Short mmCIF file of C-alpha atoms and ligand atoms in Angstrom, two decimals:
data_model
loop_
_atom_site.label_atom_id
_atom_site.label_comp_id
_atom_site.label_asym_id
_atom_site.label_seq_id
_atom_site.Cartn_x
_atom_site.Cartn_y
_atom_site.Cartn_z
CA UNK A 1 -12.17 -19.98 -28.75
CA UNK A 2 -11.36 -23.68 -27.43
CA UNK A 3 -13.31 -26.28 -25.26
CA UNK A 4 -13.13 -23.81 -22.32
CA UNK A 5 -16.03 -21.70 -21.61
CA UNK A 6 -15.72 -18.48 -22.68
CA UNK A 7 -16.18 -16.03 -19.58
CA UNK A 8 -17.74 -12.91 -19.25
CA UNK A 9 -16.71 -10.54 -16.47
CA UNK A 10 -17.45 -6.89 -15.83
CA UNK A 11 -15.20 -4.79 -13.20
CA UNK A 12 -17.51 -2.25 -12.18
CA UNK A 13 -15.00 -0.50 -10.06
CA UNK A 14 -15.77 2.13 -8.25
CA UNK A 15 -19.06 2.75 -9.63
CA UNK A 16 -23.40 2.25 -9.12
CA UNK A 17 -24.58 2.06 -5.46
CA UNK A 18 -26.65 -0.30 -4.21
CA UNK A 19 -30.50 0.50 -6.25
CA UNK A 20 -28.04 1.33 -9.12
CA UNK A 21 -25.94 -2.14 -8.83
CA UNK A 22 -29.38 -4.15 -8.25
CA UNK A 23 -30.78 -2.74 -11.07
CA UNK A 24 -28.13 -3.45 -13.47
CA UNK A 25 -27.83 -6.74 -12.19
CA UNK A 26 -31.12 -7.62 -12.44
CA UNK A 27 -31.34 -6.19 -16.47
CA UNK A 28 -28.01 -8.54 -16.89
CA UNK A 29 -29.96 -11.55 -15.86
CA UNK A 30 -32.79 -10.69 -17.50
CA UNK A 31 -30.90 -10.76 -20.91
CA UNK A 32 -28.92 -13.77 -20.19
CA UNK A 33 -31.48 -15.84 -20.07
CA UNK A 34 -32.71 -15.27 -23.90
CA UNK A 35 -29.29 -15.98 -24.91
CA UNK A 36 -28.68 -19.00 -23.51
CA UNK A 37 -31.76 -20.60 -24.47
CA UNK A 38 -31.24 -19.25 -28.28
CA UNK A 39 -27.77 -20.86 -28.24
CA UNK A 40 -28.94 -24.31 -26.46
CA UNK A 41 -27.84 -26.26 -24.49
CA UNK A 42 -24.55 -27.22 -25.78
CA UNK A 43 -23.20 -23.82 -25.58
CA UNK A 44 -22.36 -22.06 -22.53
CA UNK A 45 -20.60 -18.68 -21.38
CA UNK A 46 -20.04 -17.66 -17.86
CA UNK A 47 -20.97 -14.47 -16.91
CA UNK A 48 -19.55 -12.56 -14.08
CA UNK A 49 -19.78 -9.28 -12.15
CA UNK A 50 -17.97 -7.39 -9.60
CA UNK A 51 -19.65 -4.64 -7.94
CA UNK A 52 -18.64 -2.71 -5.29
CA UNK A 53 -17.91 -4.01 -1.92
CA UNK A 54 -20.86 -2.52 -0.14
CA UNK A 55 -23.36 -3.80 -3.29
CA UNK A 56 -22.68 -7.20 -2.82
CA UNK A 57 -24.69 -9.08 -0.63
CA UNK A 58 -27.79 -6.86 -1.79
CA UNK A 59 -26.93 -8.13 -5.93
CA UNK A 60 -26.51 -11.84 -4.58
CA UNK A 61 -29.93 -11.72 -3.17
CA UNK A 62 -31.35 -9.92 -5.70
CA UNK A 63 -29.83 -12.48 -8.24
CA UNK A 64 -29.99 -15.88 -6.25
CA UNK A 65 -32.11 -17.40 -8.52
CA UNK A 66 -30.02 -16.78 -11.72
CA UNK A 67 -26.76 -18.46 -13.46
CA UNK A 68 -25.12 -14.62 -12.85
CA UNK A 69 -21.83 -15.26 -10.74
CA UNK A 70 -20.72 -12.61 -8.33
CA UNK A 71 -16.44 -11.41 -7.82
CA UNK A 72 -14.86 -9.19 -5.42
CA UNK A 73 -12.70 -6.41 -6.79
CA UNK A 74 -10.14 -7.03 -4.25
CA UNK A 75 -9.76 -9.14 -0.90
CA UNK A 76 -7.05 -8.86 1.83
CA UNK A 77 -5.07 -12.15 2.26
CA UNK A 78 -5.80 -12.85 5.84
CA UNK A 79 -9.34 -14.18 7.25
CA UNK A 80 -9.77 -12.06 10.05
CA UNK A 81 -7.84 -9.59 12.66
CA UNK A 82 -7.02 -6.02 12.75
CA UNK A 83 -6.72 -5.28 9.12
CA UNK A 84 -8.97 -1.72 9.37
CA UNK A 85 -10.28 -1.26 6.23
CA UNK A 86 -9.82 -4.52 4.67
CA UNK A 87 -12.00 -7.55 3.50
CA UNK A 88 -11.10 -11.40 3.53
CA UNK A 89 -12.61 -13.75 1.21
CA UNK A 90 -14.24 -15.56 3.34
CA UNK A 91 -16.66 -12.83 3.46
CA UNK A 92 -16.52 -11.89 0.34
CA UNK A 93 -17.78 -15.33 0.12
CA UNK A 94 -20.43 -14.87 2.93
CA UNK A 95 -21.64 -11.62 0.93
CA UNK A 96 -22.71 -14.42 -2.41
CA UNK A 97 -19.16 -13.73 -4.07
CA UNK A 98 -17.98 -17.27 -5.93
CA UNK A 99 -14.73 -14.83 -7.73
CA UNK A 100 -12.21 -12.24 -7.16
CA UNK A 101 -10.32 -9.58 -9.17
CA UNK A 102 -6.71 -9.54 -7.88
CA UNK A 103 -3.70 -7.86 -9.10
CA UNK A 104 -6.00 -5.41 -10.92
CA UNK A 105 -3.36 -3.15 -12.67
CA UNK A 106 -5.15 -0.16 -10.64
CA UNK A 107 -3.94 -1.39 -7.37
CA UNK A 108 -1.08 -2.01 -8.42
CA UNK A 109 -0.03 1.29 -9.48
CA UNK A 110 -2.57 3.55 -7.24
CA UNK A 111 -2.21 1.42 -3.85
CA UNK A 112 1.34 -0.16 -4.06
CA UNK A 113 0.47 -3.80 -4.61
CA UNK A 114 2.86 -5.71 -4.75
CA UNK A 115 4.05 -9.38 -6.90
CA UNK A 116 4.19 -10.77 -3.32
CA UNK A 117 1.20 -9.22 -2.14
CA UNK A 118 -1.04 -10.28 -5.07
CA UNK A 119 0.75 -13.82 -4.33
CA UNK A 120 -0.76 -13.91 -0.88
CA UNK A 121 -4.29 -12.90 -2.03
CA UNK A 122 -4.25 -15.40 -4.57
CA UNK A 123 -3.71 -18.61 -1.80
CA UNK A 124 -5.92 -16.82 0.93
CA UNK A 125 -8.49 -16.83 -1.78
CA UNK A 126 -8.48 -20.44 -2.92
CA UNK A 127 -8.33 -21.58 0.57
CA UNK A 128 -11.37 -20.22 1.24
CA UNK A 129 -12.53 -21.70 -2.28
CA UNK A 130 -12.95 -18.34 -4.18
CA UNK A 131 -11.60 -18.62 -8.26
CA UNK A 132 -9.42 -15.79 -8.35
CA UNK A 133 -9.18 -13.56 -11.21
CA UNK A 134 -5.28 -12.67 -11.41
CA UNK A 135 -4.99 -9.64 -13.48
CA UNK A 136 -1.34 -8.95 -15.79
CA UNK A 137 -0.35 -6.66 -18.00
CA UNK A 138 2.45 -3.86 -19.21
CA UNK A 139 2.69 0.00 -19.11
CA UNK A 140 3.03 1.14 -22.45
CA UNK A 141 7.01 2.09 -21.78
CA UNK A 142 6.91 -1.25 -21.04
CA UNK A 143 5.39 -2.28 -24.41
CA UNK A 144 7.84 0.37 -26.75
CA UNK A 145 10.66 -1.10 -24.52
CA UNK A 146 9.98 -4.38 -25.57
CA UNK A 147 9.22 -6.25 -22.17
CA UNK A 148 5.82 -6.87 -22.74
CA UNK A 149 6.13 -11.10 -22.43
CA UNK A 150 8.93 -10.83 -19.90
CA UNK A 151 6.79 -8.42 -17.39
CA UNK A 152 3.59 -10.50 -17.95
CA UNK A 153 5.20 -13.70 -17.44
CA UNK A 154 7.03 -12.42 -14.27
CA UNK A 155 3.50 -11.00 -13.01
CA UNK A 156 2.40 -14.42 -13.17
CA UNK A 157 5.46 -16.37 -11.49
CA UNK A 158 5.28 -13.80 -8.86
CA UNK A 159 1.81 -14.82 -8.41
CA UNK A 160 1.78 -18.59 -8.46
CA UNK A 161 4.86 -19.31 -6.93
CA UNK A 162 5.25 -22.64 -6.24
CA UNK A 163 1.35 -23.74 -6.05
CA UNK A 164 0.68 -26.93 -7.44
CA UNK A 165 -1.03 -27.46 -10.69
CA UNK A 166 -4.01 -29.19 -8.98
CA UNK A 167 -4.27 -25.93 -6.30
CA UNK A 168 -4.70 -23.64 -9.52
CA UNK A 169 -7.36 -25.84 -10.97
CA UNK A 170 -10.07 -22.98 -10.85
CA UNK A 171 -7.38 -20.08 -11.92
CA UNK A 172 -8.28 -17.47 -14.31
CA UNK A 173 -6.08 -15.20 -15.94
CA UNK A 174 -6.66 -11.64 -17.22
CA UNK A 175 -4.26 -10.02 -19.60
CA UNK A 176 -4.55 -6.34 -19.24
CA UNK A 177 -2.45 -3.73 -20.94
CA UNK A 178 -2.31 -1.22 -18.99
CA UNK A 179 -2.76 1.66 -21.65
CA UNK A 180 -5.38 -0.02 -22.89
CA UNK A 181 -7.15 -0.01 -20.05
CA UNK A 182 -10.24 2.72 -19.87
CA UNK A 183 -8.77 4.74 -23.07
CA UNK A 184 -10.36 3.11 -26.13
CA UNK A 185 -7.28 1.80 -26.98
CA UNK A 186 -7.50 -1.89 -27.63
CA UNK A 187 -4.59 -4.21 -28.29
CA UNK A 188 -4.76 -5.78 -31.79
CA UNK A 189 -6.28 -9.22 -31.78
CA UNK A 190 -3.29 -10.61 -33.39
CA UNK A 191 -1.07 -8.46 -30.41
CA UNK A 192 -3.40 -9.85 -27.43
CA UNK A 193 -3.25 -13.40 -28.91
CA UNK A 194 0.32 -13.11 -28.81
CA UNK A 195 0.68 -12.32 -25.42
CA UNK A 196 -2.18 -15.04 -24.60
CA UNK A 197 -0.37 -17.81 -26.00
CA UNK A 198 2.82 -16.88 -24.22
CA UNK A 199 0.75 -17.16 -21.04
CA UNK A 200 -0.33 -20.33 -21.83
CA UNK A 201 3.00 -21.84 -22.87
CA UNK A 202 4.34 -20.22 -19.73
CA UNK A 203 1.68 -22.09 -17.74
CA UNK A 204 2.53 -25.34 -19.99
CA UNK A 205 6.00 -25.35 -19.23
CA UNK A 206 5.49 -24.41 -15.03
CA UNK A 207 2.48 -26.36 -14.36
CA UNK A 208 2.01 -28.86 -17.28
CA UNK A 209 -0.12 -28.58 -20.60
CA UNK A 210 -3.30 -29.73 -19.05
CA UNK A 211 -3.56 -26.70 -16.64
CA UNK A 212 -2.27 -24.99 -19.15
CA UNK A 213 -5.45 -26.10 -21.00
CA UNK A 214 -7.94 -25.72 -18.71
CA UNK A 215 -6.98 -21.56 -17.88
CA UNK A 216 -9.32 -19.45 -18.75
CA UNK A 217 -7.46 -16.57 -20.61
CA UNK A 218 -9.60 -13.36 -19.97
CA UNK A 219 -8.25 -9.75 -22.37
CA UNK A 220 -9.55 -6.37 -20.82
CA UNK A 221 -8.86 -3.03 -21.84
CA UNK A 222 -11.73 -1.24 -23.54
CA UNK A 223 -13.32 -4.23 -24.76
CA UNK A 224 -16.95 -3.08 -26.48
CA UNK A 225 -19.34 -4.51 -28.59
CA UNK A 226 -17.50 -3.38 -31.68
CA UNK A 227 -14.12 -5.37 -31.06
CA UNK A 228 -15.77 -7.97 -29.10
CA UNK A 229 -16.06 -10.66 -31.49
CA UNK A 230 -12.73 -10.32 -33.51
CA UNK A 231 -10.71 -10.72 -29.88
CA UNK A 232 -12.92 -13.50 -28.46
CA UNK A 233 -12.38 -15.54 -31.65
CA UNK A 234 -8.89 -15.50 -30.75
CA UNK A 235 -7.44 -19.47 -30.56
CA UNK A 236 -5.70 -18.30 -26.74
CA UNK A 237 -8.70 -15.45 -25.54
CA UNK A 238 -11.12 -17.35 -23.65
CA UNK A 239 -13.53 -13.76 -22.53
CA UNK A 240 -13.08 -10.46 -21.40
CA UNK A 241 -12.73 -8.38 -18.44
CA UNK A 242 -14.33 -5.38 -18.87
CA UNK A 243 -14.77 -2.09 -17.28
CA UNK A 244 -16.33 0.85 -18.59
CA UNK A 245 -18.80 -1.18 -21.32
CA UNK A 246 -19.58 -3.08 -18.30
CA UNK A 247 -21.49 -0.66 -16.57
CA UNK A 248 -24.68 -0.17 -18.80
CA UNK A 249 -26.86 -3.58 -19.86
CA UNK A 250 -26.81 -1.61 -23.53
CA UNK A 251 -23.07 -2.07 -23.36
CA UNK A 252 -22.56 -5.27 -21.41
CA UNK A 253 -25.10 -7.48 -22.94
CA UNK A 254 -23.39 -7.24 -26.86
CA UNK A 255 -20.50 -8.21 -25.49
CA UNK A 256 -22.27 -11.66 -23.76
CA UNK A 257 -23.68 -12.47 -27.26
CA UNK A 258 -20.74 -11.76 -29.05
CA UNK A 259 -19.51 -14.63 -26.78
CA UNK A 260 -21.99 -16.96 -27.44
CA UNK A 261 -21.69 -16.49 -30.95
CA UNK A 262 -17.63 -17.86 -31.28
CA UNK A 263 -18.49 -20.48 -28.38
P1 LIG B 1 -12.04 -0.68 -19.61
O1 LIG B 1 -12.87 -1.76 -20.24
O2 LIG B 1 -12.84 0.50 -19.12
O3 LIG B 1 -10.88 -0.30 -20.45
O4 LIG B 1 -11.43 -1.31 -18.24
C1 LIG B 1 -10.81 -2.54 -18.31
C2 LIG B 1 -10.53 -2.99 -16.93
O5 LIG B 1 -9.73 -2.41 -16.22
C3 LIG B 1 -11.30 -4.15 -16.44
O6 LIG B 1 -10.76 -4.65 -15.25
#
């Protein structure tokens, strides 16, 4: 890891109602605070969940009090109108989300998002001030074809477009292989870091190095307690977006400490 802080998120997708989410939530916090006063002061990892849509406000109450940061799992790019169905980030905001999962490689291949799409999201969601969490990553015909970089690095041009390096300030980045993604399969450290740096050094040459440095570069895809450690001490894998692990405090809370302990 590097001067960035390392950042913890779970995607809880379509999983624990509302007693279920609070309850998780609150055993999160409850565990986070040992941790960060064992490591002290100079060390600090942000952690982050996304619950369902319908969980949200009832976590952020439940949770006010705590350093535990709430995302969205998805948001519709414009603020209001007649979108049935949808959910801007304004009030994703108004529910106590700060973040928000976009791209997630499940929309994209089970609902038809799009490069543009995901584009859109992305502005509509710093406009309103949310730090989006822009998901990438290759099919595994992708990877055996050899395209992993080149459909990564096109994920994230689609995305940014032409937003300035000071409107991406907040960005975070989440390299996701696809087949890695809820299989047990986990890229190789030395694999992920590759693709990590060439994210970086894409963001270096588009937006300059000090964006560049200042991304938070996120790997998911059945990230656990086991193979926690050996990817976050990656020089270019700055935390983890995780998904199953995320859903138990037995699973989740390894994973925070193996954070602290390469911060
Ligand atoms: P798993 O950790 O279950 O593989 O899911 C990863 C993911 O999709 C997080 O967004």
């Amino acid at each position: 890891m590097s001067a960035r802080v390392p950042f913890i998120a779970g995607n809880w997708k379509l999983h624990h109602n509302i007693p279920a989410a609070v309850a998780l939530a609150g055993q999160i916090v409850d565990a986070m605070e040992p941790l960060a006063r064992a490591a002290g002061p100079s060390k600090t990892v942000e952690v982050c969940i996304a619950p369902v849509a319908t969980a949200l406000y009832a976590v952020a109450q439940s949770v006010a009090e705590s350093e535990l940061l709430l995302a969205g799992q998805n948001c519709h790019h414009e603020p209001q109108g007649a979108f049935t169905g949808e959910v801007s980030p304004a009030l994703l905001r108004d529910a106590g989300a700060s973040h928000c999962i976009i791209g997630h490689s499940e929309r994209r291949a089970l609902f038809g998002e799009t490069d543009a799409a995901i584009a859109l999201k992305l502005r509509a969601l710093l406009e309103a001030g949310l730090v989006p969490i822009l998901c990438v990553g290759e099919t595994l015909e992708q990877r055996d074809a050899g395209e992993t970089e080149g459909v990564v690095i096109a994920q994230l041009r689609g995305a940014l477009g032409d937003l300035s390096a000071s409107a991406l300030a907040t960005l975070i980045v989440a390299y996701e292989p696809v087949w890695a993604i809820g299989t047990g399969r986990t890229a190789s450290p030395a694999d992920a870091q590759a693709v990590h740096a060439a994210i970086r050094a894409e963001l270096a040459a588009s937006h300059g190095d000090s964006l560049a440095q200042a991304v938070r570069v996120l790997y998911g895809g059945s990230v656990k307690a086991s193979n926690a450690a050996e990817l976050l001490s990656q020089p270019d894998i700055d935390g983890a977006l995780v998904g199953g692990a995320s859903l138990s405090s037995e699973l989740f809370v390894p994973i925070i400490a193996a954070a602290y302990a390469v911060a």
